[in-house]
PDB file of C-alpha atoms in Angstrom:
ATOM      1  CA  UNK A1392    -123.493   8.340  16.803  1.00 87.00           C
ATOM      2  CA  UNK A1393    -121.273  10.854  15.315  1.00 87.00           C
ATOM      3  CA  UNK A1394    -120.982  13.665  13.281  1.00 88.00           C
ATOM      4  CA  UNK A1395    -118.127  14.797  10.999  1.00 85.00           C
ATOM      5  CA  UNK A1396    -117.820  17.305   8.197  1.00 87.00           C
ATOM      6  CA  UNK A1397    -114.289  16.961   7.140  1.00 86.00           C
ATOM      7  CA  UNK A1398    -112.615  18.554   4.327  1.00 90.00           C
ATOM      8  CA  UNK A1399    -108.855  18.701   3.203  1.00 90.00           C
ATOM      9  CA  UNK A1400    -107.043  20.338   0.348  1.00 87.00           C
ATOM     10  CA  UNK A1401    -103.417  18.977  -0.932  1.00 86.00           C
ATOM     11  CA  UNK A1402    -101.579  21.007  -3.102  1.00 86.00           C
ATOM     12  CA  UNK A1403     -98.062  20.174  -4.483  1.00 85.00           C
ATOM     13  CA  UNK A1404     -95.806  22.589  -6.680  1.00 81.00           C
ATOM     14  CA  UNK A1405     -95.204  21.714 -10.590  1.00 79.00           C
ATOM     15  CA  UNK A1406     -97.197  18.132 -10.058  1.00 80.00           C
ATOM     16  CA  UNK A1407    -100.639  17.474 -11.562  1.00 81.00           C
ATOM     17  CA  UNK A1408    -102.675  15.990  -9.005  1.00 76.00           C
ATOM     18  CA  UNK A1409    -106.165  17.006  -9.628  1.00 75.00           C
ATOM     19  CA  UNK A1410    -108.905  15.587 -12.217  1.00 73.00           C
ATOM     20  CA  UNK A1411    -108.803  19.215 -13.880  1.00 76.00           C
ATOM     21  CA  UNK A1412    -105.162  19.030 -14.710  1.00 78.00           C
ATOM     22  CA  UNK A1413    -104.202  21.282 -11.579  1.00 80.00           C
ATOM     23  CA  UNK A1414    -101.719  21.023  -8.553  1.00 84.00           C
ATOM     24  CA  UNK A1415    -104.556  20.961  -6.313  1.00 86.00           C
ATOM     25  CA  UNK A1416    -106.904  18.539  -5.000  1.00 84.00           C
ATOM     26  CA  UNK A1417    -109.794  18.997  -2.765  1.00 85.00           C
ATOM     27  CA  UNK A1418    -111.347  16.217  -0.552  1.00 86.00           C
ATOM     28  CA  UNK A1419    -114.532  16.256   1.926  1.00 87.00           C
ATOM     29  CA  UNK A1420    -116.489  13.589   3.502  1.00 85.00           C
ATOM     30  CA  UNK A1421    -118.716  11.451   1.692  1.00 85.00           C
ATOM     31  CA  UNK A1422    -120.702  10.389   4.678  1.00 88.00           C
ATOM     32  CA  UNK A1423    -121.267  13.043   7.386  1.00 89.00           C
ATOM     33  CA  UNK A1424    -122.658  10.542   9.770  1.00 93.00           C
ATOM     34  CA  UNK A1425    -121.231   7.325  11.349  1.00 92.00           C
ATOM     35  CA  UNK A1426    -121.083   5.122  14.539  1.00 94.00           C
ATOM     36  CA  UNK A1427    -119.105   3.507  16.535  1.00 92.00           C
ATOM     37  CA  UNK A1428    -119.329   0.633  18.735  1.00 95.00           C
ATOM     38  CA  UNK A1429    -117.137  -0.830  21.252  1.00 96.00           C
ATOM     39  CA  UNK A1430    -116.450  -2.928  24.234  1.00 96.00           C
ATOM     40  CA  UNK A1431    -113.776  -3.276  26.858  1.00 96.00           C
ATOM     41  CA  UNK A1432    -112.965  -6.269  29.231  1.00 95.00           C
ATOM     42  CA  UNK A1433    -110.795  -6.041  32.279  1.00 94.00           C
ATOM     43  CA  UNK A1434    -109.653  -7.486  35.448  1.00 90.00           C
ATOM     44  CA  UNK A1435    -108.155  -4.369  36.353  1.00 82.00           C
ATOM     45  CA  UNK A1436    -105.192  -6.004  37.786  1.00 87.00           C
ATOM     46  CA  UNK A1437    -104.020  -8.499  34.819  1.00 92.00           C
ATOM     47  CA  UNK A1438    -105.238  -7.673  31.426  1.00 94.00           C
ATOM     48  CA  UNK A1439    -107.242  -5.172  29.282  1.00 94.00           C
ATOM     49  CA  UNK A1440    -108.974  -5.876  25.904  1.00 96.00           C
ATOM     50  CA  UNK A1441    -110.686  -3.106  24.112  1.00 96.00           C
ATOM     51  CA  UNK A1442    -112.382  -3.747  20.527  1.00 97.00           C
ATOM     52  CA  UNK A1443    -114.017  -0.924  18.499  1.00 95.00           C
ATOM     53  CA  UNK A1444    -115.877  -1.093  15.077  1.00 95.00           C
ATOM     54  CA  UNK A1445    -116.449   2.030  13.466  1.00 92.00           C
ATOM     55  CA  UNK A1446    -119.039   1.982  10.576  1.00 92.00           C
ATOM     56  CA  UNK A1447    -120.507   4.004   7.678  1.00 89.00           C
ATOM     57  CA  UNK A1448    -118.203   7.144   7.344  1.00 85.00           C
ATOM     58  CA  UNK A1449    -114.937   5.183   8.252  1.00 83.00           C
ATOM     59  CA  UNK A1450    -115.120   1.515   8.112  1.00 88.00           C
ATOM     60  CA  UNK A1451    -112.465   0.682  10.606  1.00 92.00           C
ATOM     61  CA  UNK A1452    -111.910  -2.014  13.263  1.00 95.00           C
ATOM     62  CA  UNK A1453    -109.629  -1.441  16.245  1.00 95.00           C
ATOM     63  CA  UNK A1454    -108.557  -4.394  18.682  1.00 96.00           C
ATOM     64  CA  UNK A1455    -105.542  -3.745  21.422  1.00 96.00           C
ATOM     65  CA  UNK A1456    -104.788  -5.625  24.323  1.00 96.00           C
ATOM     66  CA  UNK A1457    -102.659  -5.242  27.424  1.00 94.00           C
ATOM     67  CA  UNK A1458    -101.206  -7.959  29.877  1.00 93.00           C
ATOM     68  CA  UNK A1459     -99.835  -6.904  33.302  1.00 90.00           C
ATOM     69  CA  UNK A1460     -97.367  -8.530  35.352  1.00 86.00           C
TER      70      UNK A1460
END
């Protein structure tokens, strides 16, 4: 489980980007709570495979692998 309360401000001079016709846009996390599930498999000599899923606040899947020779 994880908790994140992220906020960001984007400002571009002479450009309307906000919903109220301003040059500033404010963003924040829609969901503060989330979870990450992962699994790693390795022979410690020849290969490494890592898979991770992030749910609720990020909705992402990451899979990476490595072969050694």
